[in-house]
Amino acid sequence: MSSSFTHGAGAVTRRTVTTSAALAAALLLTGGGRAAARPGAAAPAGGRTLRLPAPTGPHRIGHTTLYLVDPARRDPWEPALAVREVMATVWYPARAVHGHPVAPQMTAAAAALFGRIDAEIHHLPKSGVDWAATMTHAHIGAPAQAVRRPVLLYSPGGGDPRTLGTGVAEELASHGCVVVAVDHPGDAGEVAFPTARAGRGRVRPTVFRGDPRTSPETFRTAIGTRIADLRFVLDQLEVLADGGNPDAAGRPLPPDLGRALDLRRVGAYGHSAGGTTVAEAMYEDRRIGAAVDMEGYLDHPAPGPDRAGELFPVARHGVDRPLLLLETDGFPGRAELARSWAAMLAHPRGHTRRRRIDHAAHAVFTDYAALAPQLQAAGLMPPEDRVTLVGAIEPAVSVPLVRHHIRSFFARHLPGR
């Protein structure tokens, strides 16, 4: 895994949001599919098609999903489910891709629910977008390169699906990592399963009705469940690396996928609640050798006015492995975030580093960094909503910058053997 990276974007300058949106449509989104429409152009039948930024690495990318069932845990959000189910997407360097179709970002069923749930949460357009039409750059079921690769777990933000981390995952896979993005059902906005079962349909929506951090009990349950999910996924990856098939539906796996996993080199990165999750998971599980927390609190919500929330053990005691704290200058929760991050940084062994992206907002770490400017350019999102979501930073700057921070961190701390 190379540590070299050239993003070609100089110092971030404050420009108009309109200029940024035009650059997003004209410059950033390359790599196949229908061209981004001009602002004001008629939307295609079914709504406008948005495009994800192309990965920059030398490897073609394979794609598969894993349906994993943990019989040792009950689902914390749905009493009718006696087991805990987890869905994951695996991106990996492919040996060959001919004959393997390109994967959509979301299934049609998940996209339909996404267009309702996320439209409400993030002020996305309620019509005019075909969310199911966005394609990735990864090929379904392509055979993996039989070369042991670093394994990176991804935990998305609270209420977000794993599919909103596609751009970064593809970038990492194109540069020689295996990326496993984990959905946390009941928490994630929508999770599509291979089949329906008693207690849920084919697509399971989030139970959240607002910010889970406003409820200390909900937040504690969410983070505890997420950490257990990641540890369980690691257990199942060990089964896969040993030649087994952990998919609970028995679906066939891409050839040589298990041989692509180097579980001696495991990292984790997460956004918001996912950042909290990966930092604490690294503290609890020594299999995780490095982690990136993108604006995830490292304390529990305050139990009352003028009372500080309890720090997570990772912030109380520190870690002996590398942790990157990655933030924006536009996150509304920066003041609240500062307390637990300051505690993390105060530990004397110096394993934690902090970096900031300016002129950006909280969702710039997700695919919204590329998608929101396209929505604005098409007249489907007001400039102020785009700034609230991802900031005024140009996507031609933000996308490579976020990729660079994450990829260079893991290249340094999970080097090739």
Coordinates of C-alpha atoms in Angstrom, one line a residue:
M1 CA 0.0 0.0 0.0
S2 CA 1.7 3.1 -1.2
S3 CA 1.9 6.2 1.0
S4 CA 2.3 8.5 -2.0
F5 CA -0.6 10.8 -2.8
T6 CA -0.9 13.9 -5.0
H7 CA -4.3 15.6 -4.9
G8 CA -3.3 18.6 -7.0
A9 CA -5.3 21.1 -5.0
G10 CA -3.5 24.0 -3.5
A11 CA -4.4 25.8 -0.4
V12 CA -8.1 26.0 0.2
T13 CA -9.5 29.4 -0.7
R14 CA -12.9 30.7 0.1
R15 CA -14.8 30.9 -3.1
T16 CA -18.4 31.2 -4.0
V17 CA -20.6 28.1 -3.5
T18 CA -21.9 28.6 -7.0
T19 CA -18.4 28.2 -8.5
S20 CA -17.9 25.1 -6.3
A21 CA -21.0 23.5 -7.6
A22 CA -20.0 24.1 -11.2
L23 CA -16.6 22.5 -10.6
A24 CA -18.3 19.5 -9.1
A25 CA -20.4 18.9 -12.1
A26 CA -17.6 19.6 -14.7
L27 CA -14.4 18.5 -13.1
L28 CA -14.8 16.0 -10.3
L29 CA -17.1 13.3 -11.3
T30 CA -15.4 11.2 -13.9
G31 CA -15.3 7.5 -14.6
G32 CA -18.3 6.2 -16.5
G33 CA -22.1 6.4 -16.4
R34 CA -24.2 9.3 -17.7
A35 CA -22.7 12.7 -17.7
A36 CA -23.8 15.1 -15.0
A37 CA -26.5 17.3 -16.3
R38 CA -26.1 21.1 -16.7
P39 CA -27.8 23.3 -14.2
G40 CA -31.3 24.0 -15.5
A41 CA -31.2 21.0 -17.9
A42 CA -34.2 18.7 -18.0
A43 CA -33.9 15.8 -15.6
P44 CA -33.9 12.3 -17.2
A45 CA -37.0 10.1 -16.8
G46 CA -37.2 9.0 -13.2
G47 CA -35.1 11.8 -11.9
R48 CA -31.6 13.1 -12.2
T49 CA -28.7 10.7 -12.0
L50 CA -25.8 11.6 -9.6
R51 CA -22.3 10.4 -10.0
L52 CA -19.6 9.3 -7.6
P53 CA -16.0 10.4 -8.0
A54 CA -13.7 7.9 -9.6
P55 CA -11.0 6.2 -7.5
T56 CA -7.4 7.1 -8.3
G57 CA -5.5 3.9 -7.6
P58 CA -4.1 1.3 -10.0
H59 CA -6.3 -1.6 -9.0
R60 CA -9.7 -2.5 -10.5
I61 CA -12.2 -3.1 -7.7
G62 CA -14.4 -6.0 -6.8
H63 CA -17.6 -5.8 -4.7
T64 CA -19.6 -8.2 -2.7
T65 CA -22.0 -8.1 0.3
L66 CA -22.0 -10.3 3.4
Y67 CA -25.2 -11.2 5.4
L68 CA -23.9 -12.0 8.9
V69 CA -26.0 -13.4 11.8
D70 CA -24.9 -13.4 15.4
P71 CA -27.0 -15.9 17.3
A72 CA -25.4 -14.9 20.6
R73 CA -27.0 -11.5 20.6
R74 CA -30.6 -10.3 20.5
D75 CA -31.3 -7.2 18.4
P76 CA -31.5 -4.2 20.8
W77 CA -33.9 -2.2 18.6
E78 CA -36.4 -4.9 17.5
P79 CA -37.7 -7.3 20.2
A80 CA -39.1 -9.7 17.6
L81 CA -35.6 -10.5 16.4
A82 CA -33.9 -13.1 18.6
V83 CA -30.6 -12.7 16.7
R84 CA -28.4 -9.8 15.7
E85 CA -28.1 -9.4 11.9
V86 CA -25.4 -7.3 10.2
M87 CA -24.9 -6.4 6.6
A88 CA -21.5 -5.5 5.2
T89 CA -20.1 -4.5 1.8
V90 CA -16.6 -5.6 0.9
W91 CA -14.5 -3.7 -1.7
Y92 CA -11.2 -5.3 -2.7
P93 CA -8.5 -5.3 -5.5
A94 CA -9.9 -7.5 -8.3
R95 CA -7.9 -9.9 -10.4
A96 CA -10.2 -9.4 -13.4
V97 CA -13.5 -7.7 -13.9
H98 CA -14.7 -8.7 -17.4
G99 CA -18.2 -10.2 -17.3
H100 CA -18.9 -8.8 -13.8
P101 CA -21.4 -5.9 -13.8
V102 CA -20.8 -2.6 -12.0
A103 CA -22.6 -2.4 -8.7
P104 CA -25.1 0.3 -7.9
Q105 CA -24.5 2.5 -4.9
M106 CA -27.8 1.3 -3.4
T107 CA -30.3 -1.4 -4.2
A108 CA -33.6 -0.1 -5.7
A109 CA -35.4 -1.0 -2.5
A110 CA -32.9 0.8 -0.3
A111 CA -32.8 3.8 -2.6
A112 CA -36.6 4.2 -2.3
L113 CA -36.4 4.4 1.5
F114 CA -33.3 6.6 1.4
G115 CA -35.2 9.1 -0.7
R116 CA -37.8 9.4 2.0
I117 CA -35.7 9.1 5.2
D118 CA -32.6 11.1 4.2
A119 CA -34.6 13.7 2.4
E120 CA -36.1 14.6 5.8
I121 CA -32.9 14.3 7.8
H122 CA -30.5 16.2 5.5
H123 CA -33.0 18.4 3.6
L124 CA -32.5 16.6 0.3
P125 CA -34.9 17.0 -2.6
K126 CA -38.0 15.0 -2.2
S127 CA -38.2 14.5 -5.9
G128 CA -36.1 15.0 -9.0
V129 CA -33.4 12.5 -8.2
D130 CA -33.1 8.8 -9.1
W131 CA -31.2 7.6 -6.1
A132 CA -31.1 4.0 -7.5
A133 CA -29.3 5.1 -10.6
T134 CA -26.0 6.1 -9.0
M135 CA -23.4 3.6 -10.0
T136 CA -20.1 2.7 -8.2
H137 CA -16.8 1.8 -9.9
A138 CA -16.7 -1.7 -8.4
H139 CA -17.6 -5.0 -10.1
I140 CA -20.0 -7.5 -8.5
G141 CA -18.4 -10.8 -7.6
A142 CA -15.2 -10.2 -9.5
P143 CA -12.3 -12.6 -8.4
A144 CA -10.0 -11.1 -5.8
Q145 CA -6.3 -10.8 -6.2
A146 CA -4.8 -13.6 -4.1
V147 CA -2.5 -11.2 -2.3
R148 CA -2.8 -10.5 1.5
R149 CA -4.0 -6.9 1.9
P150 CA -4.6 -4.6 4.9
V151 CA -8.3 -4.8 6.1
L152 CA -10.1 -1.6 6.9
L153 CA -13.5 -1.6 8.7
Y154 CA -15.8 1.4 8.1
S155 CA -18.6 2.4 10.5
P156 CA -21.0 5.1 9.1
G157 CA -22.6 8.0 11.0
G158 CA -25.6 7.6 13.2
G159 CA -28.7 7.1 11.0
D160 CA -26.5 6.8 7.9
P161 CA -26.3 3.7 5.7
R162 CA -22.9 2.2 4.8
T163 CA -23.5 3.1 1.2
L164 CA -22.8 6.8 1.9
G165 CA -19.1 5.8 2.4
T166 CA -18.7 4.4 -1.1
G167 CA -16.3 7.0 -2.5
V168 CA -13.6 6.6 0.2
A169 CA -14.0 2.9 0.3
E170 CA -13.4 2.6 -3.4
E171 CA -10.4 4.9 -3.2
L172 CA -8.8 2.7 -0.5
A173 CA -9.5 -0.5 -2.4
S174 CA -8.1 0.9 -5.6
H175 CA -4.8 1.5 -3.7
G176 CA -4.6 -2.0 -2.4
C177 CA -6.8 -2.4 0.7
V178 CA -9.8 -4.6 1.5
V179 CA -12.5 -2.4 2.9
V180 CA -15.4 -3.8 4.9
A181 CA -18.2 -1.2 5.4
V182 CA -20.6 -2.3 8.1
D183 CA -24.3 -1.3 8.5
H184 CA -25.8 -1.3 12.0
P185 CA -29.4 -2.3 11.5
G186 CA -32.0 -0.4 13.4
D187 CA -29.5 2.5 13.6
A188 CA -28.7 2.9 9.9
G189 CA -31.2 4.8 7.8
E190 CA -32.1 1.7 5.8
V191 CA -30.5 -1.7 5.4
A192 CA -31.4 -4.1 2.6
F193 CA -31.2 -7.8 3.4
P194 CA -31.1 -10.8 1.0
T195 CA -34.5 -12.0 2.3
A196 CA -37.2 -11.0 4.6
R197 CA -37.7 -12.8 8.0
A198 CA -40.1 -12.6 10.9
G199 CA -39.7 -9.3 12.6
R200 CA -38.6 -7.3 9.5
G201 CA -39.0 -6.9 5.8
R202 CA -36.4 -7.0 3.1
V203 CA -35.4 -3.4 3.9
R204 CA -35.2 -2.3 7.5
P205 CA -35.5 1.4 8.4
T206 CA -33.9 3.3 11.2
V207 CA -35.7 3.5 14.6
F208 CA -34.1 6.9 15.3
R209 CA -36.5 9.9 15.3
G210 CA -34.0 12.6 16.0
D211 CA -30.5 12.9 17.3
P212 CA -29.7 9.8 19.4
R213 CA -27.3 11.9 21.4
T214 CA -30.2 13.7 23.0
S215 CA -31.0 10.5 24.8
P216 CA -28.1 9.1 26.9
E217 CA -29.7 5.6 27.1
T218 CA -30.2 5.5 23.3
F219 CA -26.7 6.7 22.6
R220 CA -25.1 4.2 25.0
T221 CA -27.1 1.4 23.4
A222 CA -26.2 2.5 19.9
I223 CA -22.5 2.7 20.5
G224 CA -22.3 -0.5 22.5
T225 CA -24.2 -2.3 19.7
R226 CA -21.9 -0.8 17.0
I227 CA -18.8 -1.9 18.8
A228 CA -20.1 -5.4 19.2
D229 CA -21.1 -5.4 15.5
L230 CA -17.5 -4.6 14.5
R231 CA -16.0 -7.2 16.8
F232 CA -18.4 -9.8 15.4
V233 CA -17.6 -8.8 11.8
L234 CA -13.9 -9.3 12.6
D235 CA -14.7 -12.8 13.9
Q236 CA -16.5 -13.6 10.7
L237 CA -13.6 -12.2 8.6
E238 CA -11.4 -14.7 10.4
V239 CA -13.8 -17.5 9.3
L240 CA -13.5 -16.1 5.7
A241 CA -9.7 -15.9 5.9
D242 CA -9.6 -19.6 7.1
G243 CA -11.5 -20.7 4.0
G244 CA -15.0 -20.7 5.3
N245 CA -18.1 -18.8 4.1
P246 CA -19.6 -16.7 6.9
D247 CA -22.6 -15.5 4.8
A248 CA -25.7 -16.7 6.7
A249 CA -27.6 -17.1 3.4
G250 CA -24.9 -19.3 2.0
R251 CA -24.4 -17.1 -1.0
P252 CA -21.3 -17.8 -3.0
L253 CA -18.2 -15.6 -2.4
P254 CA -15.9 -14.0 -5.0
P255 CA -13.0 -16.4 -5.8
D256 CA -10.0 -15.9 -3.6
L257 CA -11.6 -13.3 -1.4
G258 CA -10.5 -15.0 1.8
R259 CA -6.9 -15.1 0.5
A260 CA -7.0 -11.3 0.1
L261 CA -7.4 -10.7 3.9
D262 CA -4.3 -9.9 6.0
L263 CA -5.9 -9.8 9.5
R264 CA -2.5 -9.0 11.0
R265 CA -3.1 -5.5 9.5
V266 CA -6.5 -4.3 10.5
G267 CA -7.6 -0.6 10.7
A268 CA -10.9 1.1 11.3
Y269 CA -12.4 4.4 10.3
G270 CA -15.7 5.9 11.1
H271 CA -17.8 9.1 10.8
S272 CA -19.7 10.7 13.6
A273 CA -21.1 7.9 15.7
G274 CA -19.0 5.6 13.6
G275 CA -15.9 7.6 14.7
T276 CA -16.9 7.1 18.3
T277 CA -17.3 3.4 17.5
V278 CA -14.0 2.8 15.9
A279 CA -12.0 4.6 18.5
E280 CA -13.5 2.7 21.4
A281 CA -13.4 -0.6 19.4
M282 CA -9.7 -0.1 19.0
Y283 CA -9.3 0.4 22.7
E284 CA -11.3 -2.8 23.4
D285 CA -10.0 -5.0 20.6
R286 CA -6.3 -5.4 20.0
R287 CA -6.9 -6.8 16.5
I288 CA -7.5 -3.2 15.4
G289 CA -4.1 -1.6 14.9
A290 CA -5.0 2.0 13.9
A291 CA -8.2 4.1 13.6
V292 CA -9.6 7.3 12.2
D293 CA -12.3 9.1 14.1
M294 CA -14.1 11.7 11.9
E295 CA -16.0 14.0 14.3
G296 CA -17.1 11.3 16.7
Y297 CA -17.6 12.2 20.3
L298 CA -15.5 10.3 22.8
D299 CA -17.8 10.9 25.7
H300 CA -21.4 10.1 26.5
P301 CA -24.1 12.8 26.5
A302 CA -24.3 15.0 29.5
P303 CA -26.9 13.6 32.0
G304 CA -28.1 17.1 32.8
P305 CA -27.4 20.9 32.6
D306 CA -23.9 21.9 33.8
R307 CA -22.9 18.2 34.1
A308 CA -20.2 16.6 31.9
G309 CA -20.9 13.3 30.2
E310 CA -18.8 10.3 31.1
L311 CA -15.7 9.8 28.9
F312 CA -15.4 6.6 27.0
P313 CA -12.5 4.4 28.3
V314 CA -10.4 5.3 25.2
A315 CA -10.5 9.0 26.2
R316 CA -10.0 8.2 29.9
H317 CA -7.0 5.9 29.4
G318 CA -5.6 6.6 26.0
V319 CA -4.4 4.0 23.5
D320 CA -1.0 2.5 22.5
R321 CA -1.8 2.5 18.8
P322 CA -2.3 5.3 16.3
L323 CA -5.5 7.3 16.3
L324 CA -6.3 10.2 14.0
L325 CA -9.0 12.7 15.0
L326 CA -10.2 14.4 11.8
E327 CA -12.6 17.4 12.1
T328 CA -14.1 20.3 10.1
D329 CA -14.3 24.0 11.1
G330 CA -18.1 23.9 10.3
F331 CA -19.3 21.2 12.6
P332 CA -21.9 22.7 15.0
G333 CA -20.9 20.3 17.8
R334 CA -17.2 21.4 17.8
A335 CA -17.4 22.9 21.3
E336 CA -18.9 19.8 22.7
L337 CA -16.5 17.6 20.8
A338 CA -13.5 19.6 22.2
R339 CA -13.8 18.3 25.7
S340 CA -13.4 14.6 25.0
W341 CA -10.9 15.1 22.2
A342 CA -8.8 17.3 24.5
A343 CA -8.8 14.4 27.0
M344 CA -7.7 12.0 24.3
L345 CA -4.9 14.3 23.2
A346 CA -3.6 14.9 26.7
H347 CA -2.3 11.3 27.1
P348 CA 1.4 11.5 27.2
R349 CA 2.4 8.7 24.9
G350 CA 1.6 10.7 21.8
H351 CA -0.3 8.1 19.7
T352 CA -3.2 10.5 18.8
R353 CA -3.0 13.2 16.2
R354 CA -5.6 15.8 15.2
R355 CA -6.2 17.4 11.8
R356 CA -8.8 19.9 10.5
I357 CA -10.4 20.6 7.1
D358 CA -11.5 24.2 6.7
H359 CA -14.5 25.7 4.9
A360 CA -16.2 22.3 5.4
A361 CA -19.1 20.8 7.4
H362 CA -19.9 17.5 9.0
A363 CA -21.0 15.4 6.0
V364 CA -17.9 16.3 3.9
F365 CA -16.5 12.9 5.1
T366 CA -19.3 11.1 3.2
D367 CA -20.5 10.8 -0.4
Y368 CA -22.5 14.0 0.1
A369 CA -19.2 15.9 -0.5
A370 CA -19.6 15.0 -4.2
L371 CA -23.4 14.6 -4.3
A372 CA -24.6 17.8 -2.6
P373 CA -22.8 20.2 -5.1
Q374 CA -24.5 18.3 -8.0
L375 CA -27.9 18.8 -6.3
Q376 CA -27.2 22.5 -6.0
A377 CA -25.9 22.8 -9.6
A378 CA -29.2 21.1 -10.8
G379 CA -31.3 23.5 -8.8
L380 CA -32.4 20.8 -6.4
M381 CA -30.7 22.0 -3.3
P382 CA -30.5 25.6 -2.0
P383 CA -26.9 26.9 -1.5
E384 CA -27.5 27.3 2.2
D385 CA -28.5 23.7 2.6
R386 CA -25.4 22.5 0.7
V387 CA -23.2 24.7 3.0
T388 CA -24.9 23.3 6.1
L389 CA -24.4 19.7 4.9
V390 CA -20.8 19.8 3.5
G391 CA -19.5 23.3 3.7
A392 CA -18.5 25.8 1.0
I393 CA -15.3 23.9 0.2
E394 CA -15.0 22.9 -3.5
P395 CA -15.5 19.2 -4.0
A396 CA -12.4 19.2 -6.3
V397 CA -10.6 20.0 -3.0
S398 CA -12.6 18.2 -0.3
V399 CA -12.8 14.8 -2.0
P400 CA -9.1 14.3 -2.5
L401 CA -8.3 15.9 0.8
V402 CA -10.4 13.5 2.8
R403 CA -9.1 10.6 0.8
H404 CA -5.5 11.8 1.4
H405 CA -5.9 12.1 5.2
I406 CA -7.4 8.6 5.5
R407 CA -5.2 6.7 3.0
S408 CA -1.9 8.3 4.1
F409 CA -2.7 7.5 7.7
F410 CA -3.2 3.8 7.1
A411 CA -0.3 3.6 4.7
R412 CA 1.9 4.9 7.5
H413 CA 0.5 2.7 10.2
L414 CA -0.5 -0.5 8.4
P415 CA 2.5 -0.7 6.0
G416 CA 3.1 -3.5 3.6
R417 CA 5.0 -6.5 4.8

